[in-house]
Coordinates of C-alpha atoms in Angstrom, one line a residue:
Chain E
X1 CA 20.7 -4.9 -1.1
X2 CA 19.5 -1.9 -3.1
X3 CA 18.4 -2.8 -6.6
X4 CA 21.3 -1.5 -8.9
X5 CA 20.4 0.7 -11.7
X6 CA 20.7 -1.5 -15.0
X7 CA 20.5 -1.3 -18.7
X8 CA 17.6 -0.8 -20.1
X9 CA 16.0 -3.8 -22.0
X10 CA 17.0 -4.0 -25.8
X11 CA 14.6 -2.1 -27.5
X12 CA 14.7 -1.4 -31.5
X13 CA 16.9 1.2 -31.5
X14 CA 19.5 -0.6 -29.4
X15 CA 19.8 -3.5 -32.4
X16 CA 21.0 -0.3 -34.4
X17 CA 24.9 -1.1 -34.7
X18 CA 25.7 2.5 -34.7
X19 CA 23.7 3.1 -31.7
X20 CA 25.1 0.5 -29.9
X21 CA 28.7 1.8 -30.6
X22 CA 27.7 5.0 -29.6
X23 CA 26.4 4.0 -26.2
X24 CA 29.3 1.3 -25.5
X25 CA 32.2 2.3 -27.4
X26 CA 34.1 3.6 -24.6
X27 CA 32.8 1.0 -22.3
X28 CA 34.3 -1.8 -24.3
X29 CA 37.6 -0.3 -24.9
X30 CA 38.2 0.1 -20.8
X31 CA 37.5 -3.4 -20.6
X32 CA 39.8 -4.4 -23.0
X33 CA 42.4 -2.0 -21.3
X34 CA 41.5 -3.8 -17.8
X35 CA 41.8 -7.3 -19.4
X36 CA 45.5 -6.5 -19.8
X37 CA 45.6 -5.1 -23.7
X38 CA 47.3 -1.8 -24.7
X39 CA 48.6 -0.3 -27.7
X40 CA 47.9 -1.3 -31.1
X41 CA 46.1 -4.8 -29.3
X42 CA 43.6 -3.0 -27.7
X43 CA 42.9 -1.2 -31.0
X44 CA 42.8 -4.1 -33.0
X45 CA 40.9 -5.9 -30.2
X46 CA 38.1 -3.6 -30.1
X47 CA 38.1 -3.5 -34.1
X48 CA 37.4 -7.2 -33.8
X49 CA 35.1 -7.2 -30.9
X50 CA 33.0 -4.8 -33.1
X51 CA 32.8 -6.8 -35.7
X52 CA 31.7 -9.6 -33.6
X53 CA 28.7 -7.4 -32.7
X54 CA 27.9 -7.0 -35.9
X55 CA 27.8 -10.5 -37.1
X56 CA 26.5 -11.6 -33.5
X57 CA 23.5 -8.4 -33.3
X58 CA 20.4 -11.0 -33.8
X59 CA 21.6 -12.6 -30.7
X60 CA 21.7 -9.4 -28.7
X61 CA 17.8 -9.6 -29.1
X62 CA 17.7 -12.2 -26.7
X63 CA 20.5 -10.8 -24.3
X64 CA 18.4 -7.7 -22.6
X65 CA 21.8 -7.0 -20.5
X66 CA 23.6 -5.1 -23.1
X67 CA 26.6 -4.7 -21.2
X68 CA 26.5 -8.3 -20.2
X69 CA 27.0 -9.1 -23.4
X70 CA 29.3 -6.9 -24.4
X71 CA 31.8 -7.7 -21.7
X72 CA 31.4 -11.8 -22.6
X73 CA 32.4 -10.6 -26.1
X74 CA 35.3 -8.6 -24.6
X75 CA 36.6 -11.4 -23.0
X76 CA 37.1 -13.8 -25.6
X77 CA 38.6 -11.3 -27.9
X78 CA 40.7 -10.2 -25.3
X79 CA 41.7 -13.8 -25.0
X80 CA 42.1 -14.2 -28.8
X81 CA 44.6 -11.4 -28.6
X82 CA 46.7 -12.3 -26.1
X83 CA 46.9 -15.2 -28.1
X84 CA 48.1 -13.9 -31.0
X85 CA 50.2 -11.0 -29.7
X86 CA 52.3 -13.5 -27.8
X87 CA 55.0 -13.1 -29.9
X88 CA 54.3 -9.1 -30.5
X89 CA 56.4 -6.4 -28.5
X90 CA 54.2 -4.9 -25.8
X91 CA 53.5 -1.4 -25.5
X92 CA 53.6 -0.5 -21.9
X93 CA 53.9 3.2 -22.5
X94 CA 50.6 3.3 -22.8
X95 CA 49.7 2.6 -19.6
X96 CA 52.4 5.2 -18.1
X97 CA 52.1 8.1 -20.6
X98 CA 49.0 8.4 -22.8
X99 CA 46.5 7.8 -20.2
X100 CA 44.4 10.2 -18.3
X101 CA 45.7 13.4 -20.4
X102 CA 44.9 16.6 -18.7
X103 CA 46.0 15.7 -14.8
X104 CA 48.3 17.0 -13.3
X105 CA 51.9 15.6 -12.8
X106 CA 51.0 14.5 -8.9
X107 CA 47.3 13.1 -10.1
X108 CA 49.2 11.6 -12.7
X109 CA 51.8 9.9 -11.1
X110 CA 49.3 8.5 -8.1
X111 CA 47.1 7.5 -11.2
X112 CA 50.2 5.2 -12.7
X113 CA 50.5 3.6 -9.3
X114 CA 47.0 2.8 -9.1
X115 CA 47.2 1.4 -12.6
X116 CA 50.1 -0.5 -11.7
X117 CA 49.0 -1.8 -8.4
X118 CA 45.4 -3.0 -9.8
X119 CA 47.1 -4.5 -12.8
X120 CA 49.0 -6.6 -10.3
X121 CA 46.2 -7.6 -8.5
X122 CA 44.5 -8.6 -10.9
X123 CA 47.4 -10.8 -12.1
X124 CA 46.9 -12.7 -9.2
X125 CA 43.5 -13.4 -9.3
X126 CA 41.9 -16.5 -10.8
X127 CA 40.2 -15.9 -14.5
X128 CA 36.9 -15.7 -12.5
X129 CA 37.7 -13.7 -9.7
X130 CA 39.4 -11.3 -12.2
X131 CA 36.6 -10.9 -14.5
X132 CA 34.0 -10.1 -11.3
X133 CA 36.4 -7.5 -10.1
X134 CA 36.6 -5.9 -13.8
X135 CA 32.6 -5.8 -14.4
X136 CA 31.4 -5.2 -11.3
X137 CA 34.1 -3.4 -9.0
X138 CA 36.0 -1.3 -11.6
X139 CA 33.3 -0.9 -14.3
X140 CA 30.2 -1.2 -11.6
X141 CA 27.9 -3.3 -13.6
X142 CA 25.3 -4.2 -11.0
X143 CA 25.4 -7.7 -9.2
X144 CA 22.7 -9.1 -12.1
X145 CA 24.5 -8.1 -15.1
X146 CA 27.9 -9.1 -13.7
X147 CA 26.4 -12.8 -12.7
X148 CA 24.4 -12.6 -16.6
X149 CA 28.0 -11.8 -18.3
X150 CA 30.0 -14.3 -16.5
X151 CA 27.2 -17.3 -16.2
X152 CA 27.5 -17.6 -12.8
X153 CA 24.8 -17.1 -9.8
X154 CA 23.8 -13.6 -8.5
X155 CA 25.1 -14.7 -5.3
X156 CA 28.8 -16.0 -5.8
X157 CA 29.2 -12.3 -7.3
X158 CA 28.3 -10.6 -4.3
X159 CA 29.8 -13.0 -2.1
X160 CA 33.7 -12.3 -4.3
X161 CA 32.9 -8.8 -4.4
X162 CA 33.1 -8.1 -0.5
X163 CA 36.2 -10.2 -0.5
X164 CA 37.8 -8.8 -3.8
X165 CA 37.1 -5.5 -2.2
X166 CA 39.0 -5.7 1.1
X167 CA 42.1 -7.3 -1.1
X168 CA 42.4 -4.6 -3.5
X169 CA 41.9 -2.0 -0.5
X170 CA 44.7 -3.9 1.4
X171 CA 47.1 -4.0 -2.2
X172 CA 46.5 -0.1 -2.6
X173 CA 47.4 0.7 1.1
X174 CA 50.6 -0.9 0.9
Chain D
X1 CA 30.1 0.1 -6.4
X2 CA 29.2 0.6 -2.6
X3 CA 26.0 -0.4 -3.3
X4 CA 27.4 -4.2 -2.7
X5 CA 28.9 -3.9 0.8
X6 CA 30.5 -1.5 2.5
X7 CA 30.7 2.2 1.6
X8 CA 34.4 3.0 0.9
X9 CA 34.5 6.6 -1.2
X10 CA 38.3 6.7 -1.1
X11 CA 38.8 3.4 -3.0
X12 CA 35.9 4.1 -5.2
X13 CA 37.6 7.3 -6.2
X14 CA 40.9 5.3 -7.0
X15 CA 38.7 2.8 -9.3
X16 CA 37.1 5.8 -10.7
X17 CA 40.4 7.1 -11.5
X18 CA 41.6 3.9 -13.2
X19 CA 38.4 3.9 -15.4
X20 CA 39.8 7.2 -16.7
X21 CA 43.1 6.0 -17.4
X22 CA 41.6 3.0 -19.6
X23 CA 39.4 5.5 -21.3
X24 CA 40.3 5.4 -25.3
X25 CA 42.2 8.3 -26.6
X26 CA 40.8 11.2 -28.0
X27 CA 39.2 10.6 -31.8
X28 CA 39.9 7.0 -31.4
X29 CA 36.3 6.4 -31.5
X30 CA 35.9 8.1 -34.6
X31 CA 39.0 6.5 -36.2
X32 CA 37.9 2.9 -35.4
X33 CA 33.9 3.6 -36.3
X34 CA 35.9 4.5 -39.6
X35 CA 38.1 1.2 -40.0
X36 CA 34.9 -0.6 -39.0
X37 CA 32.9 1.2 -41.8
X38 CA 35.7 0.1 -43.9
X39 CA 35.9 -3.7 -42.8
X40 CA 32.1 -3.8 -43.5
X41 CA 32.2 -2.6 -46.9
X42 CA 35.0 -4.9 -48.1
X43 CA 33.7 -7.7 -46.3
X44 CA 34.1 -8.5 -43.0
X45 CA 37.0 -11.1 -42.2
X46 CA 36.1 -14.3 -40.5
X47 CA 36.2 -14.2 -37.0
X48 CA 38.0 -17.1 -34.5
X49 CA 35.0 -19.3 -33.5
X50 CA 36.2 -18.5 -29.8
X51 CA 35.4 -14.4 -30.5
X52 CA 32.1 -15.4 -32.3
X53 CA 31.1 -17.5 -29.3
X54 CA 31.3 -15.4 -26.1
X55 CA 32.1 -17.0 -22.7
X56 CA 29.3 -18.4 -20.0
X57 CA 26.1 -17.4 -20.2
X58 CA 26.1 -16.3 -24.0
X59 CA 22.2 -16.6 -25.9
X60 CA 23.4 -19.3 -28.9
X61 CA 23.4 -17.5 -32.0
X62 CA 20.0 -17.3 -33.9
X63 CA 21.2 -17.5 -37.7
X64 CA 17.4 -17.3 -38.7
X65 CA 17.0 -13.9 -38.4
X66 CA 20.2 -12.8 -38.6
X67 CA 19.3 -10.8 -41.9
X68 CA 16.1 -9.2 -40.3
X69 CA 18.2 -7.5 -37.6
X70 CA 21.2 -6.2 -40.0
X71 CA 18.8 -3.8 -41.6
X72 CA 20.2 -0.2 -41.8
X73 CA 23.8 -0.9 -41.3
X74 CA 24.0 -3.9 -44.0
X75 CA 22.2 -1.0 -46.2
X76 CA 24.8 1.1 -45.9
X77 CA 27.2 -1.5 -46.2
X78 CA 26.1 -2.4 -49.3
X79 CA 26.2 0.9 -51.0
X80 CA 29.6 1.7 -49.2
X81 CA 30.8 -1.8 -50.8
X82 CA 29.6 -0.7 -54.1
X83 CA 31.2 2.7 -54.1
X84 CA 34.4 0.7 -52.9
X85 CA 34.0 -1.4 -56.4
X86 CA 33.4 1.3 -58.3
X87 CA 36.2 3.5 -57.0
X88 CA 38.3 0.3 -57.2
X89 CA 37.7 -0.3 -60.7
X90 CA 38.5 3.0 -61.9
X91 CA 42.0 2.8 -59.7
X92 CA 43.0 -0.5 -61.0
X93 CA 42.5 0.9 -63.9
X94 CA 44.5 3.5 -63.8
X95 CA 47.2 2.2 -61.8
X96 CA 46.9 -1.5 -62.4
X97 CA 46.6 -2.6 -58.4
X98 CA 43.6 -2.6 -56.7
X99 CA 43.7 0.8 -54.1
X100 CA 42.6 0.0 -50.9
X101 CA 44.6 -3.3 -50.9
X102 CA 48.2 -2.3 -51.5
X103 CA 50.6 -5.3 -52.8
X104 CA 54.1 -5.4 -51.7
X105 CA 55.1 -4.4 -55.3
X106 CA 53.0 -1.3 -54.9
X107 CA 54.2 -0.1 -51.8
X108 CA 57.5 -0.6 -52.4
X109 CA 56.9 1.1 -56.2
X110 CA 59.1 4.3 -57.2
X111 CA 56.0 5.7 -59.0
X112 CA 56.6 9.6 -58.9
X113 CA 54.2 11.5 -56.3
X114 CA 50.8 11.3 -57.3
X115 CA 48.7 14.0 -58.6
X116 CA 45.3 14.0 -56.6
X117 CA 42.3 14.0 -59.2
X118 CA 38.7 15.0 -58.4
X119 CA 36.3 12.1 -58.1
X120 CA 34.5 13.2 -61.2
X121 CA 37.8 13.5 -63.4
X122 CA 39.3 10.1 -62.1
X123 CA 36.5 8.5 -63.1
X124 CA 36.2 10.0 -66.3
X125 CA 40.1 8.9 -67.6
X126 CA 39.0 5.8 -65.9
X127 CA 36.5 5.2 -68.7
X128 CA 38.5 6.5 -71.4
X129 CA 41.3 3.7 -70.8
X130 CA 40.0 0.7 -72.5
X131 CA 39.1 2.6 -75.7
X132 CA 42.3 4.3 -75.7
X133 CA 43.8 0.7 -75.2
X134 CA 41.7 -0.5 -78.2
X135 CA 42.8 1.5 -81.1
X136 CA 44.4 -1.0 -83.7
X137 CA 46.8 1.7 -84.9
X138 CA 48.3 1.7 -81.6
X139 CA 48.7 -1.9 -81.7
X140 CA 50.4 -1.7 -85.1
X141 CA 53.1 0.7 -83.7
X142 CA 56.1 -1.4 -82.8
X143 CA 57.5 1.0 -80.8
X144 CA 54.2 2.0 -79.1
X145 CA 53.1 -2.0 -78.5
X146 CA 57.3 -2.6 -76.9
X147 CA 55.8 0.1 -74.3
X148 CA 53.8 -0.7 -71.3
X149 CA 51.5 1.8 -72.0
X150 CA 48.9 1.7 -69.2
X151 CA 51.7 1.0 -66.6
X152 CA 53.6 4.3 -68.2
X153 CA 50.4 6.3 -67.6
X154 CA 51.3 8.6 -64.6
X155 CA 49.1 7.8 -62.0
X156 CA 46.4 9.6 -61.0
X157 CA 44.6 8.0 -58.3
X158 CA 41.8 9.6 -55.8
X159 CA 43.1 10.8 -52.8
X160 CA 42.4 8.4 -49.6
X161 CA 39.6 9.0 -47.6
X162 CA 39.8 8.8 -43.7
X163 CA 39.1 4.9 -43.7
X164 CA 41.6 3.6 -46.2
X165 CA 44.2 6.0 -44.8
X166 CA 43.8 4.7 -41.2
X167 CA 43.6 1.4 -42.8
X168 CA 46.9 1.8 -44.4
X169 CA 48.5 3.1 -41.1
X170 CA 47.1 0.3 -39.4
X171 CA 48.9 -2.0 -41.7
X172 CA 52.2 0.0 -41.1
X173 CA 51.4 -0.2 -37.6
X174 CA 50.8 -4.3 -37.6
X175 CA 53.9 -4.7 -40.0
X176 CA 56.3 -2.3 -37.4
X177 CA 54.7 -5.0 -34.2
X178 CA 56.1 -7.8 -36.5
X179 CA 59.3 -6.2 -36.7
X180 CA 59.1 -5.3 -40.5
X181 CA 60.0 -1.9 -40.2
X182 CA 61.1 -1.7 -44.1
X183 CA 57.4 -2.9 -44.7
X184 CA 55.9 -0.2 -42.1
X185 CA 57.8 2.5 -44.3
X186 CA 57.0 1.4 -47.5
X187 CA 53.3 1.5 -46.8
X188 CA 53.6 5.2 -44.8
X189 CA 55.2 6.2 -48.5
X190 CA 52.5 4.9 -50.3
X191 CA 50.0 6.5 -47.6
X192 CA 52.4 9.8 -48.0
X193 CA 51.5 9.0 -52.3
X194 CA 47.7 8.6 -51.8
X195 CA 46.7 10.8 -49.2
X196 CA 46.3 14.4 -48.5
X197 CA 49.3 15.6 -46.2
X198 CA 47.1 16.7 -43.4
X199 CA 45.1 13.6 -43.2
X200 CA 46.6 11.5 -40.1
X201 CA 49.6 13.6 -40.2
X202 CA 50.4 13.1 -36.4
X203 CA 50.2 9.6 -36.6
X204 CA 52.0 8.9 -39.3
X205 CA 54.7 11.2 -38.3
X206 CA 54.8 9.0 -35.0
X207 CA 54.7 5.9 -36.9
X208 CA 57.4 7.1 -39.2
X209 CA 59.5 7.8 -36.4
X210 CA 59.3 4.5 -34.7
X211 CA 59.7 2.2 -37.9
X212 CA 62.8 4.6 -38.6
X213 CA 63.9 3.7 -35.2
X214 CA 63.2 0.0 -35.5
X215 CA 65.4 -0.1 -38.7
X216 CA 68.6 1.6 -37.0
X217 CA 67.9 5.1 -39.1
X218 CA 68.2 7.1 -36.2
X219 CA 69.4 10.4 -37.3
X220 CA 66.3 9.9 -39.9
X221 CA 63.9 9.4 -36.9
X222 CA 65.3 12.4 -34.9
X223 CA 64.6 14.7 -38.4
X224 CA 61.5 13.4 -38.3
X225 CA 60.8 13.6 -34.8
X226 CA 61.6 17.3 -34.5
X227 CA 59.3 17.7 -37.3
X228 CA 56.3 16.6 -35.5
X229 CA 57.8 18.9 -32.5
X230 CA 57.5 21.5 -35.0
X231 CA 53.8 20.6 -36.3
X232 CA 52.5 19.1 -33.0
X233 CA 54.0 20.6 -30.3
X234 CA 51.5 19.2 -27.4
X235 CA 51.3 15.7 -29.5
X236 CA 49.4 13.1 -27.4
X237 CA 51.7 10.6 -28.7
X238 CA 55.0 11.9 -27.4
X239 CA 54.6 9.4 -24.6
X240 CA 55.4 6.9 -27.4
X241 CA 58.4 8.0 -28.3
X242 CA 60.0 8.1 -25.0
X243 CA 61.5 4.8 -25.3
X244 CA 62.4 5.0 -29.1
X245 CA 66.0 5.9 -30.3
X246 CA 64.1 9.3 -30.8
X247 CA 63.2 10.6 -27.4
X248 CA 63.1 14.0 -26.4
X249 CA 66.6 13.6 -24.3
X250 CA 68.4 12.8 -28.1
X251 CA 67.2 16.0 -29.5
X252 CA 68.1 19.4 -28.2

């Protein structure tokens, strides 16, 4: 297996909060969306995530893979957010209407179908598989980054990703 | 992705679409950064412990060198906090309530529309207030003493900047999500009083429509929706309103 492209090691400029934000805001937002948050919840969670990043910036010094680190924070923030927003109305319209602006109607319809199919697929997975899928298959972090993010062996990532890719392919073909 | 195993361009394309769909709305990046700056300048609220300690494989927190690594951002935050304090004190002297954290009394108040003042004028006026209050002859006049002088002064507050306006808008949205439409409308009213009309105009209109719907004030919601339609014909939030009482089908 070819070595995947990985995030550059954390240098001094990467520890600047605003530099991190500038480079990785979209990644964190997407991850929170993939983790099932929508509407105001994803906004609140993203804000919380970056406040945590601000507080934990020193920990990044020892964590060479930035996206792995951010993914780990996102997982916990999303879990907290879901817990706190369990009593709130959800915003299902966001996944259906505010997505991918600029798509023509046919592409938008296909996009929504894909979105729904993947969300249904994710709902059936256990937690670790869901994280592996989002981290590696959807967001394309390398196997090393995925393993670092989730604290699991790299071999497990390879093995699970093969299974998950086969499963999602079947799910999308239905 | 195909690096992991077999090549499947179709699957990869669909997953790429998934990433596109999960992208943040336009302008969200700057909006959230503004909110973060505001939060950090006001003092970061304490985070739940689960969020502070990320999941598996997370490095333990190294508190010893925390301060060393927060240099530029914290410096800016300190300046911001100082500025906020100055503006806050000025606003407090003039209006009797902190400008950044309105109480229920403030947002539900019925004060007349507030004329916007320049920063220099507002700070100057704030500085003059204590002297006026200390004048002995003013205290000696019963009719004057009976009047809440400072409260009766027309409120001259600095217009909200983007971060403050955004923070209020978020409060309105939180109230809406909590089912408190009345509070959401009050916060929006306070935003109208304190912010420049064009600031976050589209977002304010959308939130107002949703709040009015939640309050069963359908006619007003429809009027506001029409206003939105006139000013932002291609609003990116139109979809949010399609499941509200002011959906497009509900008005001609």
